[in-house]
Coordinates of C-alpha atoms and ligand atoms in Angstrom, one line a residue:
X1 CA 31.0 111.4 87.2
X2 CA 33.7 113.3 88.9
X3 CA 32.9 116.6 90.7
X4 CA 35.5 119.1 90.9
X5 CA 37.5 119.6 94.1
X6 CA 35.9 123.1 94.7
X7 CA 32.4 121.5 94.6
X8 CA 33.3 118.7 97.0
X9 CA 34.8 121.3 99.4
X10 CA 31.9 123.4 99.4
X11 CA 29.8 120.7 100.5
X12 CA 32.3 119.8 103.3
X13 CA 31.8 123.2 104.4
X14 CA 28.0 123.3 104.2
X15 CA 28.2 120.0 106.2
X16 CA 30.3 121.3 108.8
X17 CA 28.4 124.6 108.9
X18 CA 25.0 123.0 109.5
X19 CA 26.5 120.4 112.0
X20 CA 27.9 123.5 113.9
X21 CA 24.5 124.9 113.8
X22 CA 22.8 121.9 115.1
X23 CA 25.1 121.9 118.1
X24 CA 24.6 125.3 118.9
X25 CA 20.9 124.9 118.7
X26 CA 21.0 121.7 120.9
X27 CA 23.4 123.6 123.3
X28 CA 20.7 126.5 123.5
X29 CA 17.8 124.1 123.9
X30 CA 19.8 122.4 126.7
X31 CA 20.3 125.8 128.7
X32 CA 16.6 126.7 128.1
X33 CA 15.1 123.5 129.2
X34 CA 17.4 123.1 132.4
X35 CA 16.7 126.9 133.2
X36 CA 12.7 126.8 132.6
X37 CA 10.4 125.8 135.5
X38 CA 7.2 125.0 133.9
X39 CA 8.1 121.6 132.2
X40 CA 9.4 118.7 134.6
X41 CA 10.2 116.2 132.0
X42 CA 12.2 118.9 129.9
X43 CA 13.8 120.3 133.2
X44 CA 14.9 116.7 134.2
X45 CA 15.7 115.2 130.5
X46 CA 16.8 118.6 128.5
X47 CA 16.4 118.2 124.8
X48 CA 15.3 114.7 124.9
X49 CA 12.4 115.5 126.7
X50 CA 11.1 117.6 123.8
X51 CA 10.6 114.6 121.9
X52 CA 7.9 113.5 124.4
X53 CA 5.6 116.3 122.9
X54 CA 6.3 115.6 119.3
X55 CA 5.5 111.9 119.9
X56 CA 2.2 112.8 122.1
X57 CA 1.0 114.7 119.2
X58 CA 2.0 112.1 116.4
X59 CA 0.3 109.5 118.4
X60 CA -3.2 111.2 117.8
X61 CA -2.6 110.5 114.3
X62 CA -0.8 107.0 114.3
X63 CA -2.1 104.9 117.1
X64 CA -5.2 104.3 115.1
X65 CA -3.2 102.8 112.2
X66 CA -0.6 100.9 114.2
X67 CA -1.5 100.1 117.7
X68 CA -5.3 100.3 118.2
X69 CA -7.4 97.2 117.7
X70 CA -10.7 97.1 115.7
X71 CA -12.9 97.8 118.3
X72 CA -10.7 99.7 120.8
X73 CA -10.7 103.3 120.2
X74 CA -12.9 105.9 121.6
X75 CA -15.1 107.7 120.8
X76 CA -15.4 105.4 117.6
X77 CA -13.4 102.4 116.9
X78 CA -12.1 101.5 113.8
X79 CA -14.6 98.9 113.0
X80 CA -17.3 101.6 113.1
X81 CA -15.4 104.2 111.2
X82 CA -14.5 101.9 108.5
X83 CA -18.2 101.2 108.2
X84 CA -18.9 104.6 107.5
X85 CA -16.0 105.0 105.3
X86 CA -17.0 102.1 103.0
X87 CA -20.4 103.1 102.8
X88 CA -19.6 106.6 102.0
X89 CA -17.4 105.4 99.3
X90 CA -20.1 103.0 98.0
X91 CA -17.4 100.2 98.7
X92 CA -18.6 96.5 99.5
X93 CA -19.7 96.7 103.2
X94 CA -19.5 93.0 103.8
X95 CA -16.8 91.5 106.2
X96 CA -14.8 88.2 106.0
X97 CA -14.4 85.4 108.1
X98 CA -16.7 86.3 110.9
X99 CA -17.4 89.1 113.6
X100 CA -14.8 90.9 115.4
X101 CA -17.7 92.4 117.8
X102 CA -17.7 90.4 121.2
X103 CA -21.3 89.6 121.9
X104 CA -20.6 88.8 125.5
X105 CA -20.1 92.2 127.4
X106 CA -23.2 93.1 129.6
X107 CA -25.2 96.1 127.2
X108 CA -24.4 94.4 123.9
X109 CA -27.3 94.8 121.7
X110 CA -29.1 91.9 119.7
X111 CA -31.8 91.7 117.4
X112 CA -34.0 88.4 117.0
X113 CA -34.1 87.0 114.0
X114 CA -37.5 85.8 112.5
X115 CA -37.5 82.1 110.9
X116 CA -39.5 83.5 108.1
X117 CA -37.7 87.0 107.1
X118 CA -39.5 89.2 104.8
X119 CA -39.0 88.5 101.5
X120 CA -37.5 91.3 99.3
X121 CA -40.8 91.5 97.2
X122 CA -42.7 92.3 100.4
X123 CA -40.3 94.8 101.8
X124 CA -41.6 98.5 101.6
X125 CA -39.8 102.0 101.8
X126 CA -41.0 103.9 105.1
X127 CA -43.5 106.4 104.1
X128 CA -43.4 110.0 105.0
X129 CA -43.9 111.2 108.7
X130 CA -45.6 114.2 109.6
X131 CA -44.1 116.7 112.0
X132 CA -46.2 119.6 113.5
X133 CA -49.7 119.0 112.3
X134 CA -51.0 122.0 114.2
X135 CA -48.8 124.4 112.8
X136 CA -49.6 126.5 109.5
X137 CA -46.9 124.6 107.3
X138 CA -46.6 120.9 108.6
X139 CA -43.4 119.2 107.5
X140 CA -43.5 115.7 106.0
X141 CA -40.3 113.7 105.7
X142 CA -39.5 110.1 105.2
X143 CA -36.0 109.7 106.1
X144 CA -35.3 108.4 109.6
X145 CA -31.9 109.3 109.5
X146 CA -30.5 112.8 109.3
X147 CA -27.9 115.4 109.6
X148 CA -27.7 116.6 113.2
X149 CA -27.0 120.0 114.3
X150 CA -23.2 121.2 113.5
X151 CA -23.0 125.1 113.1
X152 CA -21.3 127.1 110.3
X153 CA -18.4 127.8 112.4
X154 CA -17.7 124.8 114.0
X155 CA -17.6 123.3 110.8
X156 CA -16.3 125.0 107.5
X157 CA -18.1 126.1 104.5
X158 CA -17.3 123.3 102.2
X159 CA -18.3 120.9 104.8
X160 CA -21.7 122.7 104.9
X161 CA -21.9 122.9 101.3
X162 CA -21.2 118.9 100.8
X163 CA -23.6 118.2 103.3
X164 CA -26.3 120.5 101.9
X165 CA -26.0 118.7 98.5
X166 CA -25.6 115.2 100.0
X167 CA -28.5 115.3 102.2
X168 CA -30.8 116.9 99.5
X169 CA -30.1 113.8 97.2
X170 CA -30.5 111.6 100.1
X171 CA -34.1 113.2 101.1
X172 CA -32.4 114.3 104.7
X173 CA -32.9 117.2 106.5
X174 CA -29.8 119.2 107.5
X175 CA -29.9 121.2 111.1
X176 CA -28.0 124.4 110.9
X177 CA -26.8 124.1 114.5
X178 CA -26.7 127.2 116.7
X179 CA -24.5 129.3 114.4
X180 CA -27.3 130.7 112.2
X181 CA -28.3 130.1 108.5
X182 CA -25.5 130.6 105.9
X183 CA -25.9 130.6 102.2
X184 CA -24.0 127.4 102.3
X185 CA -27.0 125.6 104.1
X186 CA -29.5 126.5 101.4
X187 CA -27.0 126.1 98.5
X188 CA -27.6 122.2 98.0
X189 CA -31.4 122.5 98.3
X190 CA -31.8 120.2 101.2
X191 CA -34.6 120.7 104.0
X192 CA -33.3 122.9 106.8
X193 CA -33.9 122.8 110.6
X194 CA -33.0 126.0 111.9
X195 CA -31.7 125.8 115.5
X196 CA -32.2 128.7 117.9
X197 CA -29.3 128.4 120.1
X198 CA -29.2 130.4 123.7
X199 CA -27.3 133.4 121.8
X200 CA -30.1 133.4 119.1
X201 CA -27.2 133.7 116.4
X202 CA -29.0 134.8 113.3
X203 CA -32.2 135.6 115.0
X204 CA -31.1 138.1 117.3
X205 CA -31.4 141.9 117.6
X206 CA -28.4 144.2 118.5
X207 CA -29.2 143.7 122.4
X208 CA -28.9 139.8 121.8
X209 CA -32.5 139.3 122.1
X210 CA -34.8 137.2 120.1
X211 CA -35.9 139.3 116.8
X212 CA -39.3 138.3 115.6
X213 CA -38.5 140.0 112.4
X214 CA -35.5 137.7 111.9
X215 CA -37.3 134.7 112.9
X216 CA -39.9 135.8 109.9
X217 CA -37.0 136.3 107.6
X218 CA -35.5 132.9 108.1
X219 CA -38.9 131.1 107.8
X220 CA -39.6 132.7 104.7
X221 CA -37.0 130.5 103.2
X222 CA -39.2 127.7 101.8
X223 CA -36.3 125.3 102.6
X224 CA -36.5 126.0 106.3
X225 CA -39.0 123.4 107.3
X226 CA -38.8 123.5 111.3
X227 CA -37.3 125.3 114.1
X228 CA -35.4 123.6 116.9
X229 CA -35.1 125.2 120.3
X230 CA -31.7 124.1 121.8
X231 CA -32.0 123.7 125.7
X232 CA -28.8 121.9 125.9
X233 CA -26.5 119.2 124.0
X234 CA -25.2 116.0 125.2
X235 CA -21.6 117.0 125.2
X236 CA -21.9 120.2 127.5
X237 CA -25.3 120.3 129.3
X238 CA -25.5 123.7 131.3
X239 CA -22.7 125.2 128.9
X240 CA -23.4 127.4 125.9
X241 CA -21.7 126.9 122.7
X242 CA -18.2 128.0 122.3
X243 CA -16.6 128.8 119.1
X244 CA -13.0 129.8 119.8
X245 CA -11.9 133.1 118.3
X246 CA -9.4 131.8 115.9
X247 CA -12.4 130.6 113.9
X248 CA -14.6 133.5 114.1
X249 CA -14.1 134.6 110.6
X250 CA -15.5 137.8 109.2
X251 CA -18.5 135.9 107.3
X252 CA -19.0 133.9 110.6
X253 CA -19.1 137.1 112.7
X254 CA -21.6 138.7 110.0
X255 CA -23.8 135.8 110.0
X256 CA -23.9 135.6 113.8
X257 CA -24.0 139.1 114.5
X258 CA -20.8 139.2 116.6
X259 CA -17.3 140.4 117.0
X260 CA -14.4 139.0 114.3
X261 CA -11.6 136.9 116.2
X262 CA -13.4 137.0 119.6
X263 CA -14.6 133.8 121.3
X264 CA -18.2 133.2 120.7
X265 CA -19.5 132.1 123.8
X266 CA -23.4 131.6 124.2
X267 CA -25.0 131.6 127.6
X268 CA -25.5 128.8 129.3
X269 CA -29.4 128.6 128.7
X270 CA -32.3 130.7 127.3
X271 CA -32.1 133.6 129.7
X272 CA -36.0 134.0 129.4
X273 CA -37.0 130.3 129.7
X274 CA -37.3 129.6 133.5
X275 CA -39.8 127.0 133.8
X276 CA -41.8 124.4 131.8
X277 CA -44.5 127.0 131.4
X278 CA -42.0 129.5 129.6
X279 CA -40.7 126.8 127.6
X280 CA -44.1 125.9 126.2
X281 CA -45.0 129.5 125.8
X282 CA -41.5 129.9 123.8
X283 CA -42.3 127.0 121.7
X284 CA -45.6 128.4 121.0
X285 CA -44.4 132.0 120.0
X286 CA -41.9 130.7 117.6
X287 CA -44.4 128.4 116.1
X288 CA -46.7 131.2 115.7
X289 CA -44.3 133.7 114.2
X290 CA -42.7 131.3 111.9
X291 CA -45.9 129.1 111.0
X292 CA -43.4 125.9 110.9
X293 CA -43.2 123.0 113.4
X294 CA -41.3 123.9 116.5
X295 CA -39.6 121.7 118.9
X296 CA -36.8 121.6 121.1
X297 CA -33.4 119.7 121.8
X298 CA -31.9 118.6 125.2
X299 CA -29.9 116.0 127.0
X300 CA -31.8 114.3 129.9
X301 CA -30.6 114.6 133.2
X302 CA -33.5 114.9 135.8
X303 CA -36.8 114.1 134.4
X304 CA -39.4 115.4 136.6
X305 CA -39.7 118.4 134.4
X306 CA -40.7 116.2 131.2
X307 CA -43.8 115.0 133.4
X308 CA -44.5 118.5 134.2
X309 CA -44.4 119.4 130.6
X310 CA -46.6 116.6 129.4
X311 CA -49.3 117.5 132.1
X312 CA -49.0 121.1 131.2
X313 CA -49.7 120.1 127.4
X314 CA -52.6 118.1 128.3
X315 CA -54.0 121.2 130.2
X316 CA -53.4 123.7 127.5
X317 CA -54.8 121.2 124.6
X318 CA -52.3 119.1 122.3
X319 CA -51.9 121.8 119.8
X320 CA -49.7 123.2 122.5
X321 CA -47.3 120.5 122.6
X322 CA -43.8 120.9 121.0
X323 CA -44.0 119.1 117.6
X324 CA -40.8 117.2 118.2
X325 CA -38.2 116.4 120.9
X326 CA -34.7 115.6 120.1
X327 CA -32.8 113.8 122.7
X328 CA -29.1 113.9 122.6
X329 CA -26.9 111.6 124.5
X330 CA -24.4 112.4 127.3
X331 CA -21.5 111.0 125.0
X332 CA -22.6 113.4 122.0
X333 CA -20.1 115.0 119.9
X334 CA -19.2 118.8 120.1
X335 CA -16.8 121.4 118.3
X336 CA -15.5 122.4 121.6
X337 CA -16.7 121.8 125.5
X338 CA -14.9 121.5 128.9
X339 CA -13.8 117.8 129.9
X340 CA -15.8 118.0 133.1
X341 CA -19.0 118.1 131.3
X342 CA -18.0 115.9 128.4
X343 CA -17.0 113.1 130.4
X344 CA -19.5 113.3 133.3
X345 CA -22.8 115.2 132.7
X346 CA -26.2 113.8 131.8
X347 CA -27.6 110.6 130.6
X348 CA -26.4 108.7 127.8
X349 CA -29.1 107.9 125.1
X350 CA -29.4 104.3 125.9
X351 CA -30.7 105.2 129.1
X352 CA -32.7 108.4 128.3
X353 CA -34.4 107.1 125.1
X354 CA -36.4 104.6 126.9
X355 CA -37.2 107.0 129.6
X356 CA -38.3 109.7 127.4
X357 CA -40.3 107.2 125.0
X358 CA -42.3 105.8 128.0
X359 CA -42.8 109.4 129.4
X360 CA -44.6 110.5 126.1
X361 CA -46.5 106.9 125.7
X362 CA -47.8 107.2 129.6
X363 CA -49.3 110.9 128.7
X364 CA -50.6 109.6 125.1
X365 CA -48.7 111.9 123.4
X366 CA -46.2 109.7 121.5
X367 CA -47.9 110.2 118.2
X368 CA -48.2 113.9 118.7
X369 CA -44.4 114.5 119.8
X370 CA -42.0 113.1 117.5
X371 CA -39.0 112.0 119.1
X372 CA -35.7 112.2 117.7
X373 CA -32.5 110.5 118.9
X374 CA -28.9 111.2 118.5
X375 CA -25.4 110.2 120.0
X376 CA -23.1 107.9 118.6
X377 CA -25.9 106.5 116.5
X378 CA -24.0 105.9 113.4
X379 CA -23.9 102.4 112.1
X380 CA -27.1 100.6 111.1
X381 CA -27.2 98.5 114.3
X382 CA -27.4 101.5 116.6
X383 CA -30.0 103.2 114.5
X384 CA -32.1 100.2 114.5
X385 CA -31.8 100.1 118.2
X386 CA -33.0 103.5 118.6
X387 CA -36.0 102.8 116.3
X388 CA -37.0 99.6 118.3
X389 CA -37.0 101.7 121.5
X390 CA -39.2 104.1 120.1
X391 CA -37.3 106.7 118.1
X392 CA -39.1 108.2 115.0
X393 CA -35.9 109.5 113.6
X394 CA -32.0 109.6 114.4
X395 CA -29.8 112.6 114.0
X396 CA -26.1 111.9 113.4
X397 CA -23.4 114.7 113.4
X398 CA -20.1 112.6 113.4
X399 CA -21.3 109.8 111.2
X400 CA -21.6 112.3 108.5
X401 CA -18.5 114.0 109.6
X402 CA -16.6 110.4 108.9
X403 CA -18.3 110.6 105.6
X404 CA -16.9 114.0 105.0
X405 CA -13.4 112.4 105.6
X406 CA -12.8 113.2 109.2
X407 CA -10.3 110.6 110.5
X408 CA -10.8 111.3 114.2
X409 CA -7.6 113.6 114.5
X410 CA -9.3 115.2 117.6
X411 CA -8.4 119.0 116.7
X412 CA -11.8 120.4 115.9
X413 CA -11.3 123.1 118.4
X414 CA -8.1 124.4 116.9
X415 CA -8.7 125.3 113.6
X416 CA -6.1 122.8 112.2
X417 CA -8.4 119.9 111.2
X418 CA -6.3 118.0 108.6
X419 CA -9.3 117.3 106.5
X420 CA -10.8 120.5 106.1
X421 CA -14.0 119.5 108.0
X422 CA -13.5 121.9 111.0
X423 CA -10.8 124.3 109.9
X424 CA -11.5 127.8 108.1
X425 CA -7.9 127.7 107.0
X426 CA -8.3 127.7 103.2
X427 CA -5.2 125.4 102.5
X428 CA -6.5 122.9 104.8
X429 CA -10.0 123.2 103.1
X430 CA -8.6 122.4 99.7
X431 CA -8.5 118.8 100.8
X432 CA -12.4 118.9 100.8
X433 CA -13.7 118.5 97.6
X434 CA -17.5 119.6 97.7
X435 CA -19.0 117.4 95.0
X436 CA -16.9 114.3 95.8
X437 CA -17.8 114.7 99.2
X438 CA -21.6 115.5 98.8
X439 CA -21.7 111.9 96.9
X440 CA -20.2 110.3 100.0
X441 CA -22.7 112.0 102.4
X442 CA -25.6 110.6 100.0
X443 CA -24.2 107.3 99.9
X444 CA -23.7 106.9 103.6
X445 CA -27.4 108.2 104.3
X446 CA -28.8 105.7 101.7
X447 CA -26.7 102.6 102.6
X448 CA -27.5 103.2 106.3
X449 CA -30.8 103.2 105.5
X450 CA -30.8 100.3 103.6
X451 CA -29.0 98.2 106.0
X452 CA -31.4 99.1 108.8
X453 CA -33.9 97.8 106.4
X454 CA -32.1 94.5 106.1
X455 CA -32.0 94.2 110.3
X456 CA -35.9 94.9 109.9
X457 CA -36.4 92.2 107.2
X458 CA -34.3 89.8 109.0
X459 CA -36.8 90.6 112.2
X460 CA -39.6 89.9 110.0
X461 CA -41.0 93.3 109.6
X462 CA -41.4 95.1 106.2
X463 CA -39.5 98.2 107.0
X464 CA -37.4 99.8 109.5
X465 CA -40.3 101.6 111.2
X466 CA -42.0 98.4 112.1
X467 CA -39.1 97.6 114.5
X468 CA -40.7 97.3 118.0
X469 CA -38.8 96.5 121.6
X470 CA -39.4 92.7 121.3
X471 CA -37.1 92.8 118.3
X472 CA -34.2 93.7 120.3
X473 CA -32.4 92.2 123.3
X474 CA -29.8 93.7 125.4
X475 CA -27.2 91.2 127.1
X476 CA -27.1 91.2 131.0
X477 CA -24.1 90.9 133.3
X478 CA -25.3 87.2 133.9
X479 CA -24.5 86.5 130.2
X480 CA -27.9 86.3 129.3
X481 CA -29.9 88.6 127.0
X482 CA -33.2 90.2 127.9
X483 CA -35.8 91.5 125.5
X484 CA -36.3 95.4 125.4
X485 CA -39.8 94.9 126.1
X486 CA -39.1 93.1 129.5
X487 CA -36.4 95.6 130.6
X488 CA -38.7 98.6 129.5
X489 CA -42.4 97.2 129.6
X490 CA -44.7 99.6 128.0
X491 CA -46.3 101.8 130.5
X492 CA -50.1 101.8 130.8
X493 CA -50.8 104.4 128.5
X494 CA -53.5 107.2 128.6
X495 CA -55.5 106.5 125.3
X496 CA -53.6 108.3 122.4
X497 CA -54.3 111.9 122.1
X498 CA -56.2 112.4 118.9
X499 CA -53.6 113.9 116.4
X500 CA -54.8 115.5 113.3
X501 CA -53.4 113.5 110.4
X502 CA -50.3 112.6 112.3
X503 CA -49.5 109.9 110.0
X504 CA -48.3 106.6 111.2
X505 CA -44.9 105.2 112.1
Ligands
LIG601 C1 -18.4 119.8 115.4 C2 -19.7 119.5 116.1 C3 -20.5 120.5 116.1 C4 -21.9 120.6 117.0 N1 -22.7 121.9 117.0 C5 -23.8 121.7 117.5 C6 -24.6 122.7 117.6 O1 -24.3 123.8 117.2 N2 -25.8 122.3 118.2 C7 -26.1 121.3 118.7 O2 -27.5 121.2 119.4 N3 -25.5 120.4 118.6 C8 -24.4 120.3 118.3 N4 -23.5 119.4 118.1 C9 -23.8 118.0 118.7 C10 -24.6 117.1 117.5 O3 -25.4 117.9 116.7 C11 -24.8 115.8 118.0 O4 -26.3 116.1 119.1 C12 -24.0 115.0 118.9 O5 -22.7 115.0 118.3 C13 -24.5 113.5 118.8 O6 -24.5 112.9 117.5 P1 -23.1 112.2 117.0 O7 -22.9 111.2 118.1 O8 -23.6 111.4 115.7 O9 -22.1 113.1 116.6 C14 -22.1 119.4 117.4 C15 -21.5 118.4 117.3 C16 -20.1 118.5 116.8 C17 -19.4 117.0 116.4
LIG602 S1 -10.4 115.0 111.4 FE1 -11.0 117.3 111.7 S2 -13.1 117.2 112.1 FE2 -12.4 115.0 112.2 S3 -11.9 115.1 114.6 FE3 -9.9 115.6 113.4 S4 -10.1 118.0 113.5 FE4 -12.3 117.0 114.2

């Protein structure tokens, strides 16, 4: 096919024009780069230096595909993420050839199989566990794996909707996080734990104080089953929640009772909770006003206060105890937090969970106060470890984010999440199709619970809650592994406090 001469000459002209424009742009960038004083690389390597930023940015997306090995990345490596993705998609979760997990490093968790594993016909489903036997409306739930606190604000409306529907089908509870109760939390019908953050979003009056009327309104929703007072979060103990202004939409501002477009920063603690005594008073007040089980969430740092709390509970009577304590890990996730706190502050769950479980056992309160653990417990092995140590249930945030399609692009604080999980940009949210992702949430939760059952049966017990410390060993620096019950011998217990119909593990 022949082009007329005029067309060819037009293409020539366009090409020359584009070339000239490119050269002019490069010349302008060159001048800008050599004259600016903030970026040394661009000053020393004008124009070319700019590619460094581009590659750094693209590296966040691509290194996981091209360069990182299966067990290399943090916070979650490819093996862990792939397990969640496959479980969520309902794909085969078996792997070929052999384990890529190095079983030698100190800290490696191993379970001890029994010569006579539980036969399928003898396996049972875990029964319901009661929370808050002394509250007016105790709560029963059988799921030992649930959706951890993530506020509407930190995550998007479609993400909350998918979690709500998926959690309902899987029988899990859904924690609102500190951003208040949105219609999306209720939409799918799941049991809801309402979290009271330090800013009391959703239950505050005009001056920011706790409003009993608002508390009663929230508690009037039958779906809202328990209340969790947030003392601290693993990723940022000593710092309140941060929702960058870019993510404070009109709807979020209305639910939280704050200004549109302004950073939403919670105080770094409840201003009126200064001591163990005041903490127990606060728990009692919320439980009295709402009639529902009430507990608190924290990350452990110092631990003497927990002894004080148990002693105060025994002094007041066991009805006064928090109905549950959620222990978060220092390496827990967040929408946004300062690196100084994310990287350095608080104890990891491996250390804090045995410490808290033992304290509760020592004071005979282990049956009365339910123990919930969170922090990178997203695969069956990690959840089984927590049950062995003494957790009654495990919460996960990022495990469920992966089930929603999160690719660990690490932009949760910028409103540019490429998978729609943590952005309020409607264009980006289009990728998250609620009903499809709800199905994945359901499959992830149920497959995980099933696989913890498989570990339990291999250990010779009939169900996950039968797992005990002697079923789990930890590899030491010598290369030998030791059982958890030797590493953390059960403390001499005060006889367990009689708990009304607390229900067994
Ligand atoms: C996006 C995001 C938002 C979160 N928001 C809250 C919150 O509002 N309140 C809270 O107590 N924890 C919050 N967390 C912490 C989680 O509930 C959880 O404790 C922590 O991430 C550890 O669980 P994981 O390792 O399974 O993510 C958030 C975590 C993420 C990733
Ligand atoms: S994909 Fe979205 S939710 Fe996942 S880490 Fe990246 S920004 Fe955060």
